[in-house]
mmCIF file of N, CA and C in Angstrom:
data_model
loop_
_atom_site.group_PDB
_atom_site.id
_atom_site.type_symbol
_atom_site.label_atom_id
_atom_site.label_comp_id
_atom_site.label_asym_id
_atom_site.label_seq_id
_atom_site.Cartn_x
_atom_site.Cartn_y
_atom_site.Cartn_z
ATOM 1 N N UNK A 1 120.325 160.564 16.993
ATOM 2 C CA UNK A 1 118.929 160.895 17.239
ATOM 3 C C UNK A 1 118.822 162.080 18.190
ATOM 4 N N UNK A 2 117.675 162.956 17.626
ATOM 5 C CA UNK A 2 117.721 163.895 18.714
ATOM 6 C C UNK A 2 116.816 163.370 20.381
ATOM 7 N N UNK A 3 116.896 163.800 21.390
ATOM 8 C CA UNK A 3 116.246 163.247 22.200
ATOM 9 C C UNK A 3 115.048 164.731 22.989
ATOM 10 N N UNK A 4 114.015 163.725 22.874
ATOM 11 C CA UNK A 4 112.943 165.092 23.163
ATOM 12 C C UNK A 4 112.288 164.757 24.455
ATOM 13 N N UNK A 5 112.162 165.760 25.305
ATOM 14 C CA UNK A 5 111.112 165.925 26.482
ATOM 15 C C UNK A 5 110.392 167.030 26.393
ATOM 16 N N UNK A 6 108.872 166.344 26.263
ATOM 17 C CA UNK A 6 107.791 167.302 26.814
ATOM 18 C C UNK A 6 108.163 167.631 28.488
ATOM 19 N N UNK A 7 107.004 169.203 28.830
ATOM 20 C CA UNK A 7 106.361 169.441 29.211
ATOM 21 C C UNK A 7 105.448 170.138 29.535
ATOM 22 N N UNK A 8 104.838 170.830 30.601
ATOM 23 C CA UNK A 8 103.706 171.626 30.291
ATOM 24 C C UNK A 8 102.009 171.340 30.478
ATOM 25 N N UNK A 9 101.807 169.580 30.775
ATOM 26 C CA UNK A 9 100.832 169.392 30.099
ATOM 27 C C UNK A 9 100.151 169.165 31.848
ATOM 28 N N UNK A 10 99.200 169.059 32.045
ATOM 29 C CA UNK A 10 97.891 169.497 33.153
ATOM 30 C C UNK A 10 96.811 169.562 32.961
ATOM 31 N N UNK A 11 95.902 169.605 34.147
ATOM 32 C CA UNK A 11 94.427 169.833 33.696
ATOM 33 C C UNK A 11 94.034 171.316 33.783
ATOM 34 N N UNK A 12 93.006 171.524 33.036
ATOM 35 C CA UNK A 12 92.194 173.214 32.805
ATOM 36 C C UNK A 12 90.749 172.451 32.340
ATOM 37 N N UNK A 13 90.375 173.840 32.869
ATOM 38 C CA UNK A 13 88.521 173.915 32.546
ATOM 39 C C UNK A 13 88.540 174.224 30.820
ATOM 40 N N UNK A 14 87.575 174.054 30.050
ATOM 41 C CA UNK A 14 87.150 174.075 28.620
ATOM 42 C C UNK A 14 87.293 175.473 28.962
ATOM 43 N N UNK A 15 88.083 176.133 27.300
ATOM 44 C CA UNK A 15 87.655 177.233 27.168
ATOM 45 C C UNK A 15 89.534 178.251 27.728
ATOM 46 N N UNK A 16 89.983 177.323 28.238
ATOM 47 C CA UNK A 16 91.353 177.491 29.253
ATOM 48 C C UNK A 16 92.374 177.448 28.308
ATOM 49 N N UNK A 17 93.769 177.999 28.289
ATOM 50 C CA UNK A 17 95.054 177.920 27.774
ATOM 51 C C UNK A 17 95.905 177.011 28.668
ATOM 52 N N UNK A 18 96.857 176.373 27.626
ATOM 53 C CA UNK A 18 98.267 175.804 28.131
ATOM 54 C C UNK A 18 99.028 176.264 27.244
ATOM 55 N N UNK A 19 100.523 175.934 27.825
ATOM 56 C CA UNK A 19 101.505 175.733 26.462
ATOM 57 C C UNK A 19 102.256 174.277 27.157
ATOM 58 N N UNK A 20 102.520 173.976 26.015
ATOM 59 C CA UNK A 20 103.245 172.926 25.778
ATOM 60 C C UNK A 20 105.006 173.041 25.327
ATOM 61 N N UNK A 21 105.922 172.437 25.753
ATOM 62 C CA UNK A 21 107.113 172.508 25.087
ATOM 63 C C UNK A 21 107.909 171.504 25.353
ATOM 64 N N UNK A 22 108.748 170.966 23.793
ATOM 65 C CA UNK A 22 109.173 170.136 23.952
ATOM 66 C C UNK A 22 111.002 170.470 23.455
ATOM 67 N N UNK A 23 111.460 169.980 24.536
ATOM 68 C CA UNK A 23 113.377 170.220 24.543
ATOM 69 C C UNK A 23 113.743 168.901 23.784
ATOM 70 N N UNK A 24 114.599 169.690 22.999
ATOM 71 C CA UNK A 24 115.411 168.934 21.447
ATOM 72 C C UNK A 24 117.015 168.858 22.405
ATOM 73 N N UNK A 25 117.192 167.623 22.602
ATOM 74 C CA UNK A 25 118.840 167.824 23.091
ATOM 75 C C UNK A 25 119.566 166.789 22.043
ATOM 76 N N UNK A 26 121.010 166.742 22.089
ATOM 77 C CA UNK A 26 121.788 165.820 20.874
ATOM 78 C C UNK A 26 121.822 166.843 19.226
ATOM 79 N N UNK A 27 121.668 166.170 18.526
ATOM 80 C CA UNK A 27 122.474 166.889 17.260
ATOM 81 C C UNK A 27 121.357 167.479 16.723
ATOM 82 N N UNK A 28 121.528 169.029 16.865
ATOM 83 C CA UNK A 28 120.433 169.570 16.459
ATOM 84 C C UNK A 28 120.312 170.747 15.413
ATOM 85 N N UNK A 29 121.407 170.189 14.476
ATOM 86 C CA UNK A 29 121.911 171.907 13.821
ATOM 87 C C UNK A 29 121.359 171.277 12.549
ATOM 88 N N UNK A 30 121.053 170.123 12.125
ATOM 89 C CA UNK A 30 120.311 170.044 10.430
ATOM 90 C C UNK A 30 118.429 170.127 10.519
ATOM 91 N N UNK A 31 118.367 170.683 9.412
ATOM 92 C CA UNK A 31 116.870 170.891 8.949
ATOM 93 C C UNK A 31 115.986 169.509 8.791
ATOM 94 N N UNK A 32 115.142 169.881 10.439
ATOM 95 C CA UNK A 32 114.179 168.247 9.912
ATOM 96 C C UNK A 32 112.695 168.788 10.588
ATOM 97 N N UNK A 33 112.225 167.997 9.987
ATOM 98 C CA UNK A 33 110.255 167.873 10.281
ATOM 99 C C UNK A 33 110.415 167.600 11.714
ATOM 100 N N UNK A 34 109.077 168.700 12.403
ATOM 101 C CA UNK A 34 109.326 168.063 13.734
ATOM 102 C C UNK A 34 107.488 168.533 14.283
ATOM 103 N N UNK A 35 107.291 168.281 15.393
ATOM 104 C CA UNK A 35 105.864 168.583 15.545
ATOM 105 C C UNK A 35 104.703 167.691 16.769
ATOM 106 N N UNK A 36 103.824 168.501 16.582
ATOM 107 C CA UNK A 36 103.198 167.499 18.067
ATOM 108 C C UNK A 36 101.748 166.966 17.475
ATOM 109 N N UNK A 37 101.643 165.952 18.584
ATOM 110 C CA UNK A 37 100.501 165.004 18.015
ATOM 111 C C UNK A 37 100.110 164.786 19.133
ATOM 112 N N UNK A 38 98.548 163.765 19.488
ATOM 113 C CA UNK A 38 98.024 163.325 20.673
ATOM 114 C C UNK A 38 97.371 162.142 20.501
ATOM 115 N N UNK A 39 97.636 161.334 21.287
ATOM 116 C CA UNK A 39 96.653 160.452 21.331
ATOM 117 C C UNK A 39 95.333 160.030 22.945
ATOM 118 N N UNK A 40 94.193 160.399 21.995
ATOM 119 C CA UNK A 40 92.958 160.552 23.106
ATOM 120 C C UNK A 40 92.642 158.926 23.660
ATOM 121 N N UNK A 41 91.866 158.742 24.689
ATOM 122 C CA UNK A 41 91.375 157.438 25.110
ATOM 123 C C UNK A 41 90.563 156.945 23.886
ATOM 124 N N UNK A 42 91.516 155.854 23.974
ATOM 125 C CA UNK A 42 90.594 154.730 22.605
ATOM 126 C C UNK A 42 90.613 155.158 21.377
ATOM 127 N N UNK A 43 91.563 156.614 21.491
ATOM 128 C CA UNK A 43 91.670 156.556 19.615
ATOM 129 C C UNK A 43 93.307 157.098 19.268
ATOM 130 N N UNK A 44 93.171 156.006 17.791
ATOM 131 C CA UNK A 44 94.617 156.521 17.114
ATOM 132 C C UNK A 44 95.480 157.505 17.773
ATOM 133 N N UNK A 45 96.357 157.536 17.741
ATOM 134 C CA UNK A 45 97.507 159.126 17.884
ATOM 135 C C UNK A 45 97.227 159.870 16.183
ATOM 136 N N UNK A 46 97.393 160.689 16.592
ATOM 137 C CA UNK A 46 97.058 161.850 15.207
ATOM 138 C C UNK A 46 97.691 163.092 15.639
ATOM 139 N N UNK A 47 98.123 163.574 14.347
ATOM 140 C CA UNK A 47 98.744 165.016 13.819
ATOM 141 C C UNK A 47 97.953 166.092 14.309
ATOM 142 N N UNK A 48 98.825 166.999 15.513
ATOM 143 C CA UNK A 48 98.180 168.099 15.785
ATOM 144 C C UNK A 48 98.650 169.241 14.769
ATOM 145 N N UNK A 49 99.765 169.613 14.867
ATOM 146 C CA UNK A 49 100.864 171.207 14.498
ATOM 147 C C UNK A 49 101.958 170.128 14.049
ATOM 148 N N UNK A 50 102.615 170.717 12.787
ATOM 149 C CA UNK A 50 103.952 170.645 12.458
ATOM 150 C C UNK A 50 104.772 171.038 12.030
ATOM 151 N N UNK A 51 105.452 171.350 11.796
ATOM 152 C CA UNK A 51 106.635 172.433 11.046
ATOM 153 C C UNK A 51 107.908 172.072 10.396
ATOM 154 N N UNK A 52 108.848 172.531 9.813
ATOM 155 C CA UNK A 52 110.216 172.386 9.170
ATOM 156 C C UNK A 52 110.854 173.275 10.674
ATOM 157 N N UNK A 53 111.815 172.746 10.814
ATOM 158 C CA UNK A 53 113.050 173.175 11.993
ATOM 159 C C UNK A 53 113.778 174.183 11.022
ATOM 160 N N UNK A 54 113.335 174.877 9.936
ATOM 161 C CA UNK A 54 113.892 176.274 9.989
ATOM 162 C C UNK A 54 112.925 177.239 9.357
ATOM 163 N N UNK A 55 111.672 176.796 9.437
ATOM 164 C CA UNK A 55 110.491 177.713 9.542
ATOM 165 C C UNK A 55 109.431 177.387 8.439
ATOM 166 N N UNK A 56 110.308 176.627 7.094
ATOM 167 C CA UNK A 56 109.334 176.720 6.110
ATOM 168 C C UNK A 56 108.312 176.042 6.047
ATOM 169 N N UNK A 57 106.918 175.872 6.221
ATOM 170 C CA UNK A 57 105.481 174.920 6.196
ATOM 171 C C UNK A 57 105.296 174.587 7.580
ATOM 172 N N UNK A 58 104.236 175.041 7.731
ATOM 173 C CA UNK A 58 103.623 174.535 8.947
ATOM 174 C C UNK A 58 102.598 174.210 9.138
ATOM 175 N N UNK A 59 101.417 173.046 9.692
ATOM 176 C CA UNK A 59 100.524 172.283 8.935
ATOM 177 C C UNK A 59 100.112 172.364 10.683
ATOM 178 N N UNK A 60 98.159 172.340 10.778
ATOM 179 C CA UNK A 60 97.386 171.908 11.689
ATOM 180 C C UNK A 60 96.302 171.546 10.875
ATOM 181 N N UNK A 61 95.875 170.648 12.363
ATOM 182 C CA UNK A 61 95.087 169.708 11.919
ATOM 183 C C UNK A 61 93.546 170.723 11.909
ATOM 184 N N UNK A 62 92.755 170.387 11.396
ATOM 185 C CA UNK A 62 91.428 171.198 11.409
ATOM 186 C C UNK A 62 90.714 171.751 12.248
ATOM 187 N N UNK A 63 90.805 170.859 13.526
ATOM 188 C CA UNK A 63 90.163 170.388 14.637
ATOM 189 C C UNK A 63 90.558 171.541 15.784
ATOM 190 N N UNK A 64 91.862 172.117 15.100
ATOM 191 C CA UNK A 64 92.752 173.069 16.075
ATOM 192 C C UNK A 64 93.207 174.264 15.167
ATOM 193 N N UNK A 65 93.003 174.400 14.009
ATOM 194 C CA UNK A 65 93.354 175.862 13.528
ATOM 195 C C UNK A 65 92.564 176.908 14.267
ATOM 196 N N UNK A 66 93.072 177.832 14.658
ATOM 197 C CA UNK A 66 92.699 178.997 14.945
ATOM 198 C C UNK A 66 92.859 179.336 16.466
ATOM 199 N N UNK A 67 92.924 178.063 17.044
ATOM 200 C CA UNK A 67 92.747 177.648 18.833
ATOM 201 C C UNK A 67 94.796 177.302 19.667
ATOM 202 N N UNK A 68 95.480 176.684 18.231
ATOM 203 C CA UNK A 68 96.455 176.171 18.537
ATOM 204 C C UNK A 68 97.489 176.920 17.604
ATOM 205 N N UNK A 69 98.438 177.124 18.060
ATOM 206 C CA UNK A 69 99.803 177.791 17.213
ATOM 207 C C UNK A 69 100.878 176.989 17.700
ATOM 208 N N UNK A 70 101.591 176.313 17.102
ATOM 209 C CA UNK A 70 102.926 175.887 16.857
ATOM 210 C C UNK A 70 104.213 176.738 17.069
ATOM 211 N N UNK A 71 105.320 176.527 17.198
ATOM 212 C CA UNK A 71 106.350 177.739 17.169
ATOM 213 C C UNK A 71 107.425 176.956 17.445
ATOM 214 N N UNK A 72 108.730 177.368 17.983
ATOM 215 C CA UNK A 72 110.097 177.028 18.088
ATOM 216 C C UNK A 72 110.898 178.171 18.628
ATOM 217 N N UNK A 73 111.626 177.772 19.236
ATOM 218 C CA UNK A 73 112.927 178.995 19.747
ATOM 219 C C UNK A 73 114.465 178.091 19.267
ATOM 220 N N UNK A 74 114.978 178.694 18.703
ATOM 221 C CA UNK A 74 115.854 177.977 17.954
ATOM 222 C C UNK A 74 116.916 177.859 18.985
ATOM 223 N N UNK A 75 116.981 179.462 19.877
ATOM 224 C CA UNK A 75 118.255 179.412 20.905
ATOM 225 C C UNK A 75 118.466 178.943 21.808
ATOM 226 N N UNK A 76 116.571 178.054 22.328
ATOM 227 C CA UNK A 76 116.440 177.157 23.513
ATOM 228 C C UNK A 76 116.470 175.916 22.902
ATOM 229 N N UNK A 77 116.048 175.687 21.536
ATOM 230 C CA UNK A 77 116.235 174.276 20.833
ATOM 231 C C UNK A 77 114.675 173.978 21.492
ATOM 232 N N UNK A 78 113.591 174.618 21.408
ATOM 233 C CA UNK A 78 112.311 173.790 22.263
ATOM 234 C C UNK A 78 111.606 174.342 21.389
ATOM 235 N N UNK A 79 110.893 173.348 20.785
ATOM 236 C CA UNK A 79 109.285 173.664 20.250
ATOM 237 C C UNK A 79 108.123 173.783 21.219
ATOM 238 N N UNK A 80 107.188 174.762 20.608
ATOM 239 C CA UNK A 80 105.787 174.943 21.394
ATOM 240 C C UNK A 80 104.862 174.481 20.741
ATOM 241 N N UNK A 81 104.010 174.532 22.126
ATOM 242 C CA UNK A 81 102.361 174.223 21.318
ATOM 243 C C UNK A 81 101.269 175.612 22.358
ATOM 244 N N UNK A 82 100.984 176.541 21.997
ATOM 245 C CA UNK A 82 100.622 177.192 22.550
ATOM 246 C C UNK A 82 99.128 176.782 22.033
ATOM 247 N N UNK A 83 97.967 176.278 23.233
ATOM 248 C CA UNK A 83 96.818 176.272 23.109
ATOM 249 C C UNK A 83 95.748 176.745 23.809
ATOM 250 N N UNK A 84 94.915 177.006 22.997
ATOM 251 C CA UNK A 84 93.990 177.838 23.491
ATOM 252 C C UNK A 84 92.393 177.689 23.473
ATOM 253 N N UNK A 85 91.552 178.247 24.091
ATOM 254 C CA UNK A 85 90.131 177.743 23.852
ATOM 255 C C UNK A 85 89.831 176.061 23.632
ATOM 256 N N UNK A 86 90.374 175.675 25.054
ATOM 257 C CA UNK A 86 90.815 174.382 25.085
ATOM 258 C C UNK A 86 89.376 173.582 24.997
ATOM 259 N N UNK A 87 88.997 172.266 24.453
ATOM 260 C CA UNK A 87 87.636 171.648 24.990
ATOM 261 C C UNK A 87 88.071 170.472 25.215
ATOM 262 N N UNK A 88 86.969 169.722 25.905
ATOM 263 C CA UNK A 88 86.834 168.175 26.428
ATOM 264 C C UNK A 88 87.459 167.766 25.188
ATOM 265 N N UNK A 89 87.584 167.249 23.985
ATOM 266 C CA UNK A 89 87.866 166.826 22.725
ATOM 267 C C UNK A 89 89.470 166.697 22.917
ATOM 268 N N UNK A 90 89.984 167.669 23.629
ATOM 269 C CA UNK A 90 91.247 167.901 23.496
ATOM 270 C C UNK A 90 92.069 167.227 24.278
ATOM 271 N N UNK A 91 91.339 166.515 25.257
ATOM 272 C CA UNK A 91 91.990 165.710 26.153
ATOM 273 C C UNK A 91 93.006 164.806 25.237
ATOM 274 N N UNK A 92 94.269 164.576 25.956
ATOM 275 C CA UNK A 92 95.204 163.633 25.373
ATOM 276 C C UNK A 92 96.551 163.684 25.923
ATOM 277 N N UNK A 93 97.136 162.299 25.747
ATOM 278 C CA UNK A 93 98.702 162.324 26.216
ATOM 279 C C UNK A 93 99.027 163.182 24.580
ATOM 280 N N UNK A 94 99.719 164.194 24.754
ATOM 281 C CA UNK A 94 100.457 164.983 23.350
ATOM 282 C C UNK A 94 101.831 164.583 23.737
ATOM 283 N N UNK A 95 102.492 164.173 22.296
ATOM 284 C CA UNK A 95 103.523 164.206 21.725
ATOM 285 C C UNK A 95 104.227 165.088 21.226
ATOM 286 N N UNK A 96 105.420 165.035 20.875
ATOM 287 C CA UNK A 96 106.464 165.911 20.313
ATOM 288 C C UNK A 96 107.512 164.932 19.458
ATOM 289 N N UNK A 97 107.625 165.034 18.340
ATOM 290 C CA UNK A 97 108.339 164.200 17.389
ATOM 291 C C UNK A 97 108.538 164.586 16.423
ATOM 292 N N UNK A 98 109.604 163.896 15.767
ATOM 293 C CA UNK A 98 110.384 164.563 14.644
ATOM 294 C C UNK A 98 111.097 163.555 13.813
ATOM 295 N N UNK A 99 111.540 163.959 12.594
ATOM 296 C CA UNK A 99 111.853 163.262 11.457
ATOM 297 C C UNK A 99 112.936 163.858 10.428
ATOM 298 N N UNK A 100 114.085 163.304 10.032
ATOM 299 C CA UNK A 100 115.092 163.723 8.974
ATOM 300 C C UNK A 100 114.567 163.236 7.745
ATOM 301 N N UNK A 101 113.512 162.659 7.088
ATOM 302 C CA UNK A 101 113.557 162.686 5.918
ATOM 303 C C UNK A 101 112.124 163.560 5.157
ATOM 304 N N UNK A 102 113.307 164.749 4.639
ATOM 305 C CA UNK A 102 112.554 165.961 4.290
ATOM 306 C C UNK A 102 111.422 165.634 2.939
ATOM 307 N N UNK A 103 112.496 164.663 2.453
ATOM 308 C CA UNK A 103 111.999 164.777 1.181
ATOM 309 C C UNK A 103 109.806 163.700 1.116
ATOM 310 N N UNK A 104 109.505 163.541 2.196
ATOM 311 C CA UNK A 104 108.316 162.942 2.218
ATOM 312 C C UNK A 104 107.740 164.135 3.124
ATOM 313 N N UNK A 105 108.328 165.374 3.182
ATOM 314 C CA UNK A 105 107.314 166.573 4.018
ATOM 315 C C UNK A 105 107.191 166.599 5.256
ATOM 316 N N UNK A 106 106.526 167.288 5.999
ATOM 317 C CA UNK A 106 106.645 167.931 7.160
ATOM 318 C C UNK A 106 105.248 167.697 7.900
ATOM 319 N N UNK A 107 104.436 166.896 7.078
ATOM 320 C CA UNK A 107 102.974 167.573 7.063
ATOM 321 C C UNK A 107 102.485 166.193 8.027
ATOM 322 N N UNK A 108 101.188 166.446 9.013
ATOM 323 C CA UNK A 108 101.064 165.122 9.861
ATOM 324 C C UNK A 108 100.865 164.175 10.187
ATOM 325 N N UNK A 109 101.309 163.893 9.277
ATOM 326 C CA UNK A 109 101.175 161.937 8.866
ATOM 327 C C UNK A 109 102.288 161.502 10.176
ATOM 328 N N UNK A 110 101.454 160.697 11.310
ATOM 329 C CA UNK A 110 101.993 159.931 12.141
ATOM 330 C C UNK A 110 102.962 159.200 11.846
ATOM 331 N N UNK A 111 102.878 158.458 10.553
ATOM 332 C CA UNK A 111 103.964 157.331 10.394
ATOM 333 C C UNK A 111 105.365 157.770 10.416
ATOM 334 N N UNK A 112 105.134 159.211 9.131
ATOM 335 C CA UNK A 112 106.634 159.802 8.935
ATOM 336 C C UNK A 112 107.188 159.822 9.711
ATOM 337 N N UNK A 113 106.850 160.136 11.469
ATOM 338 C CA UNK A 113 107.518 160.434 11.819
ATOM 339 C C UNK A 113 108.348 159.533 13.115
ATOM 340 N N UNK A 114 109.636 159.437 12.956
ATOM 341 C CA UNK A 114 110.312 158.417 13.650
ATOM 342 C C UNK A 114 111.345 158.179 15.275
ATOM 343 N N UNK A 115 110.800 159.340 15.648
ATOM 344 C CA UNK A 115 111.670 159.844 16.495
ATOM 345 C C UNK A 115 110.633 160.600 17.733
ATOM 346 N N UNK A 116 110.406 160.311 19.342
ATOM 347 C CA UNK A 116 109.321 160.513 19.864
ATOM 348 C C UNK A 116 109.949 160.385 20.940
ATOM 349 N N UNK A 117 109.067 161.960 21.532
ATOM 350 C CA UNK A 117 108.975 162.120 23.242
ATOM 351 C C UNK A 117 108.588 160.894 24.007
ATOM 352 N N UNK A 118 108.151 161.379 25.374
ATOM 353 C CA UNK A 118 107.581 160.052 25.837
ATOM 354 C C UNK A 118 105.984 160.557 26.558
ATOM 355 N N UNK A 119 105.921 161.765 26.162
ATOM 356 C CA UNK A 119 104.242 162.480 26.260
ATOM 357 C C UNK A 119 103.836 163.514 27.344
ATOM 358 N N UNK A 120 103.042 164.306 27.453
ATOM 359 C CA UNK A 120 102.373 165.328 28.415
ATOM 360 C C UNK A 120 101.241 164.942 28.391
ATOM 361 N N UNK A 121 100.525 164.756 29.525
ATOM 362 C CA UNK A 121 99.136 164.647 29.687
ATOM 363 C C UNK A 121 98.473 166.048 29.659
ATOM 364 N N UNK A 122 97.232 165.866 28.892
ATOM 365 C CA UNK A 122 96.259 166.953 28.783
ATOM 366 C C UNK A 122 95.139 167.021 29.157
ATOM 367 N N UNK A 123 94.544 167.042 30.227
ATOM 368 C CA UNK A 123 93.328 166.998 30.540
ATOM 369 C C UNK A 123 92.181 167.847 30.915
ATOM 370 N N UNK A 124 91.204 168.602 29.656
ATOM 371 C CA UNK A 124 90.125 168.951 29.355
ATOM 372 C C UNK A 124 88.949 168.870 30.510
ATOM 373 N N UNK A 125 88.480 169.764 31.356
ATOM 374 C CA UNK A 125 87.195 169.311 31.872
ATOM 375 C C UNK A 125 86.161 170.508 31.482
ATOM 376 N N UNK A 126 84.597 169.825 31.132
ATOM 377 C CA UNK A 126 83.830 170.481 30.604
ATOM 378 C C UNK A 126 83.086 171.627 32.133
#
């Protein structure tokens, strides 16, 4: 299993940037789904950004296209979450997690994925 730590995560005013990044340590040289998610007070965890670990498909959720970009550095082994035009909405412990079985996609279905940080807090003030 690979083993992941966030960090990055803090409070900002609406409207504010963070980045987020999460370190991939253990066996990290095969192609797998990997990606961040959040879960807000009192609701589900859900699919933010996700990607293939060697670039191909990368999937956001609606709520964050245009505000949030995804990425990876292959030579640090750390995925990002670079966000931006942050709002109250966005508040959440975010995740970083990942998955070897390609063949059910990359895309952000919570369940797929089997393998999980232990979270960054995000906290939004209006």
């Amino acid at each position: 299993q690979v083993q992941l730590v966030e960090s990055g995560g803090g409070s900002v005013q609406a409207g504010g940037s963070l980045r987020l990044s999460c370190a991939a340590s253990g066996y990290t040289h095969s192609t797998y789904c990997m990606g961040w998610f959040r879960q807000g007070p009192g609701k589900e965890r859900e699919g933010v950004a996700t990607m293939r670990s060697d670039g191909a498909g990368t999937f956001y959720a609606d709520s964050v296209k245009g505000r949030f970009t995804v990425s990876q550095d292959n030579n640090k082994n750390t995925l990002y979450l670079q966000m931006s035009s942050l709002k109250p909405e966005d508040t959440a412990m975010y995740y970083c997690a990942t998955h070897r079985r390609l063949w059910v996609g990359c895309a952000l279905f919570t369940s797929d994925y089997n393998n999980w940080g232990q979270g960054t807090q995000v906290t939004v003030s209006s």
